[in-house]
Tab-separated table of C-alpha atoms in Angstrom:
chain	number	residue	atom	x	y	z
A	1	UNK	CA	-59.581	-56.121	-52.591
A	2	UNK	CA	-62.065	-53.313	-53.863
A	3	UNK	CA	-64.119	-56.340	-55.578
A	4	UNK	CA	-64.288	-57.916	-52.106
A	5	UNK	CA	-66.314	-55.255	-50.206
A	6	UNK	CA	-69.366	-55.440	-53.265
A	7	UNK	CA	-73.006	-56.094	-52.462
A	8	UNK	CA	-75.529	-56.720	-54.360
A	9	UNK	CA	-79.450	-55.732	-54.077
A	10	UNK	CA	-81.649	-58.369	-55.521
A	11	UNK	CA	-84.215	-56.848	-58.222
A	12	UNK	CA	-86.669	-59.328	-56.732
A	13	UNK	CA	-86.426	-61.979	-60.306
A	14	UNK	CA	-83.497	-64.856	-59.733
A	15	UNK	CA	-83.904	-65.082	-63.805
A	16	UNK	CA	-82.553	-61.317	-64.290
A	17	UNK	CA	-80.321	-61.472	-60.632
A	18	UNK	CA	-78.744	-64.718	-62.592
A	19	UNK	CA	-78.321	-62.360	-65.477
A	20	UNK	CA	-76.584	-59.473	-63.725
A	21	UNK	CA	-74.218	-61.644	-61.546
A	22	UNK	CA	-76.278	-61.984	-58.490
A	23	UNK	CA	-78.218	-58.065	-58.445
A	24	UNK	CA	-77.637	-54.676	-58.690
A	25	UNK	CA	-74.031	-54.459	-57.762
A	26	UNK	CA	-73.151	-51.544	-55.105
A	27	UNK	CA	-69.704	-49.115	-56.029
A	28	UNK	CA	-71.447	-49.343	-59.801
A	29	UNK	CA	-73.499	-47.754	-61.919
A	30	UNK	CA	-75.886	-50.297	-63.761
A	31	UNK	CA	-77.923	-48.978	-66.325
A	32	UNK	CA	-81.620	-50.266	-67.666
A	33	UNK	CA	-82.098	-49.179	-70.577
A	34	UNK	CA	-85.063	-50.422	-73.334
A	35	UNK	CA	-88.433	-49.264	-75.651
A	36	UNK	CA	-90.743	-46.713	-73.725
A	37	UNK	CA	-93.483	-48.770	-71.327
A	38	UNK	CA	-90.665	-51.664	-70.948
A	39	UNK	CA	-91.065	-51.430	-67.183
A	40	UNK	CA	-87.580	-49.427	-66.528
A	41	UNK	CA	-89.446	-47.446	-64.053
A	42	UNK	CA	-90.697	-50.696	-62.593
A	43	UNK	CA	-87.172	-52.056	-61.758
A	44	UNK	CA	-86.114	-48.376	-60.111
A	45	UNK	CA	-89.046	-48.970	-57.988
A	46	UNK	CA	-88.619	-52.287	-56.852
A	47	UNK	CA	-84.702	-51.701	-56.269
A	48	UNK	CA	-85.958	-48.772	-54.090
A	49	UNK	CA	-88.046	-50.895	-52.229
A	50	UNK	CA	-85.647	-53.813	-52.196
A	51	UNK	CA	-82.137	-51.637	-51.089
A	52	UNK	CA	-83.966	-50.877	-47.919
A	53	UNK	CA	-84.250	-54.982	-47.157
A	54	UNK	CA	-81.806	-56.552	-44.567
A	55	UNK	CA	-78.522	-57.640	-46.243
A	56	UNK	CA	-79.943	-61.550	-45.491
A	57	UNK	CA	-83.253	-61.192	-48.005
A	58	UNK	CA	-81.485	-59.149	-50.958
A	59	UNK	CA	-81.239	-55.964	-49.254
A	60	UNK	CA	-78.654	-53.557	-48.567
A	61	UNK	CA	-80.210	-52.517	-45.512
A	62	UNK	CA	-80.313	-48.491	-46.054
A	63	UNK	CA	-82.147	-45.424	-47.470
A	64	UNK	CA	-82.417	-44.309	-51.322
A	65	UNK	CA	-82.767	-41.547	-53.330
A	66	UNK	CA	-84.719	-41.236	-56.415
A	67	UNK	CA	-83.530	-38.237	-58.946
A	68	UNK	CA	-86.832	-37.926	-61.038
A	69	UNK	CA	-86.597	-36.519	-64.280
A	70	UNK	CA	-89.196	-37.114	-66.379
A	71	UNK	CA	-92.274	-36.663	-63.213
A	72	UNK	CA	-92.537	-40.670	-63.022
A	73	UNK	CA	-92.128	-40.998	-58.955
A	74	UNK	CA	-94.895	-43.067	-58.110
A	75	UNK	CA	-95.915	-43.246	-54.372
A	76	UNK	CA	-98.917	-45.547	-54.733
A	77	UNK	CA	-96.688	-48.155	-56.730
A	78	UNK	CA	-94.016	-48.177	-54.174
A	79	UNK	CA	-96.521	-48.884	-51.460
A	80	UNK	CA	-97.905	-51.746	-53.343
A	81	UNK	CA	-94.563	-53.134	-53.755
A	82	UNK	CA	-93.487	-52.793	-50.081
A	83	UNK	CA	-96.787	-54.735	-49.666
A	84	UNK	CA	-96.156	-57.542	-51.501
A	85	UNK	CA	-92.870	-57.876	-49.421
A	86	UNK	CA	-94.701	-57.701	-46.236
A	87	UNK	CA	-92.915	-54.413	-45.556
A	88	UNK	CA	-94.350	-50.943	-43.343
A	89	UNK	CA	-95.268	-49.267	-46.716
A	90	UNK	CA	-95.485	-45.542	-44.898
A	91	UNK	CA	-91.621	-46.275	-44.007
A	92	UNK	CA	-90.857	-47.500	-46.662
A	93	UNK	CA	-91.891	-44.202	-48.444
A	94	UNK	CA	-90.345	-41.940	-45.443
A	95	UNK	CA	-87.027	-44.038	-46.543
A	96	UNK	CA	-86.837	-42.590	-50.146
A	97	UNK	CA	-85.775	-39.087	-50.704
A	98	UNK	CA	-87.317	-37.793	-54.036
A	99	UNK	CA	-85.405	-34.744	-55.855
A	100	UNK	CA	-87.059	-33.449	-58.757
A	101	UNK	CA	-84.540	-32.304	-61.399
A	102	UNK	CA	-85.886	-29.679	-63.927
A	103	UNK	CA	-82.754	-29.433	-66.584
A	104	UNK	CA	-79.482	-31.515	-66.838
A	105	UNK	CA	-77.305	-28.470	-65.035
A	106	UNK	CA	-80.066	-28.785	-61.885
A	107	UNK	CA	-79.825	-32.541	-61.841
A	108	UNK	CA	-76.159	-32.124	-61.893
A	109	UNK	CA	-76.225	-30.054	-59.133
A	110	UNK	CA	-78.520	-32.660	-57.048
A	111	UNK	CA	-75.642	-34.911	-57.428
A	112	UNK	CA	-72.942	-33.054	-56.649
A	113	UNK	CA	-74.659	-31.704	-53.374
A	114	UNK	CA	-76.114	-35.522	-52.467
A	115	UNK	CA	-72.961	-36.269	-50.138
A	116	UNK	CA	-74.087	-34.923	-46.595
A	117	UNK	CA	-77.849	-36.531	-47.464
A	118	UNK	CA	-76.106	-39.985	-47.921
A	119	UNK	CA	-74.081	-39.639	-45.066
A	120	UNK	CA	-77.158	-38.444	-42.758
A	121	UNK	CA	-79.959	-40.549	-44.418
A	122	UNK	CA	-77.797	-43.620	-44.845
A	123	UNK	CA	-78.314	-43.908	-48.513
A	124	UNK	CA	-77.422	-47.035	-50.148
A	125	UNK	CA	-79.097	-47.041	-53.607
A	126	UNK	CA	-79.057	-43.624	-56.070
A	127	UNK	CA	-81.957	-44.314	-58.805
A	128	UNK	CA	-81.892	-41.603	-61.266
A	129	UNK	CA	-85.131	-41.520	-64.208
A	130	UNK	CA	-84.076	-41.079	-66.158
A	131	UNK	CA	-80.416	-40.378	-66.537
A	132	UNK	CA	-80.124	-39.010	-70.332
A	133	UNK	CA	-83.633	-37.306	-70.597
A	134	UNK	CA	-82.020	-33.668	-69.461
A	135	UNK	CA	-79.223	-34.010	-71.759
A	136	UNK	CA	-80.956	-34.863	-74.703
A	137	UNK	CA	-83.371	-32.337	-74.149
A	138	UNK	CA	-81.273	-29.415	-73.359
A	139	UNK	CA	-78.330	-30.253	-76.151
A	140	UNK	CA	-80.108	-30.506	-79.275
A	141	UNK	CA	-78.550	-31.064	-82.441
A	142	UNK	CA	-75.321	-32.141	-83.857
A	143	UNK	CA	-73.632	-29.392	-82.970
A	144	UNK	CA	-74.493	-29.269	-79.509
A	145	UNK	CA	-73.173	-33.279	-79.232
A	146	UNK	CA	-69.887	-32.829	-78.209
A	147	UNK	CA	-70.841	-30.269	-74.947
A	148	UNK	CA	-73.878	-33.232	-74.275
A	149	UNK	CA	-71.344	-35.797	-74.049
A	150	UNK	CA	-68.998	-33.934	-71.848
A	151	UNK	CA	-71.434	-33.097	-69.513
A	152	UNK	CA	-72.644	-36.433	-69.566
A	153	UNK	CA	-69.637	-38.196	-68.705
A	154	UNK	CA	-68.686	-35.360	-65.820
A	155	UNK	CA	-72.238	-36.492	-64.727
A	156	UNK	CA	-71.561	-40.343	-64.726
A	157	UNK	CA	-68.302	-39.552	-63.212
A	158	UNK	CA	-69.554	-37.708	-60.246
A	159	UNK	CA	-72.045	-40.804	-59.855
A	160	UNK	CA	-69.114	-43.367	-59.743
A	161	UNK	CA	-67.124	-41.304	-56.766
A	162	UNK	CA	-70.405	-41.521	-54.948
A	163	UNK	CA	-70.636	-44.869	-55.491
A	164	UNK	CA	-66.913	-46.060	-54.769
A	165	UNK	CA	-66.927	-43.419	-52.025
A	166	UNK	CA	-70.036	-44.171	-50.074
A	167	UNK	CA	-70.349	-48.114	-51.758
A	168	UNK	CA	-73.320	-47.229	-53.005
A	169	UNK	CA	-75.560	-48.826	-56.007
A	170	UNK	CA	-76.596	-46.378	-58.749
């Protein structure tokens, strides 16, 4: 029944959509992962662009917000993108919340707090860039791996509520 109720936001290529099962499923977390410069940031953008097109062109027809981690929240791309679908670029900015997270406890937090902006902003898409950064930066080490992981998977956790809650893509 739960499978029923799934959407999908196209990532604007029918090869990779074909790939995926149709797009970025929502009440899931899908994951890019891949070499630095591989265009992982590309595909957050363009899903944030493309989650805010009507249900009938790919679209889940809401807001999104972006958890930036690493500073790589580019305006000027997402404008250009919005362009090329013959969308109001401006709104289509105004329709992404950006949270900067400075460690892995802050971006933890973002989540955690991120209900009552879904509900009010009608967010449909959570990109987060990128998810690990935090953790590998503030758990160095073999002996810090076993508190990384546990934090990690609290943190992936927390996402999938959201997402079954709210059926929301992350």
């Amino acid at each position: 029944e739960r499978r029923k109720v799934i959407t999908r936001i196209t990532t604007g290529s029918s090869e990779l959509d074909g790939l995926i099962g149709g797009g970025v499923e929502t009440q899931a977390i899908t994951e890019a992962f891949g070499k630095f410069s591989s265009g992982k940031s590309q595909l957050g953008f363009q899903l944030a662009v493309n989650a805010q097109l009507p249900v009938e062109r790919g679209g889940l027809g809401g807001n999104v917000l972006f958890i930036d981690t690493e500073s790589t929240f580019r305006p000027e791309r997402i404008q250009q993108l919005a362009e090329a679908l013959k969308m109001d670029s401006d709104q289509v900015l105004k329709n992404i919340h950006v949270a900067k997270a400075v460690n892995s406890d802050h971006q933890m937090l973002l989540i955690e707090k991120s209900e009552e902006i879904i509900k009010r902003e009608n967010i449909k898409l959570i990109v987060i860039d990128s998810l690990t950064s935090h953790f590998r930066t503030d758990y160095i080490g073999r002996g810090a791996l076993s508190e990384r992981q546990q934090k990690l998977n609290k943190h992936i956790h927390a996402l999938q509520r959201l997402a079954d809650q709210n059926k929301l893509a992350v």
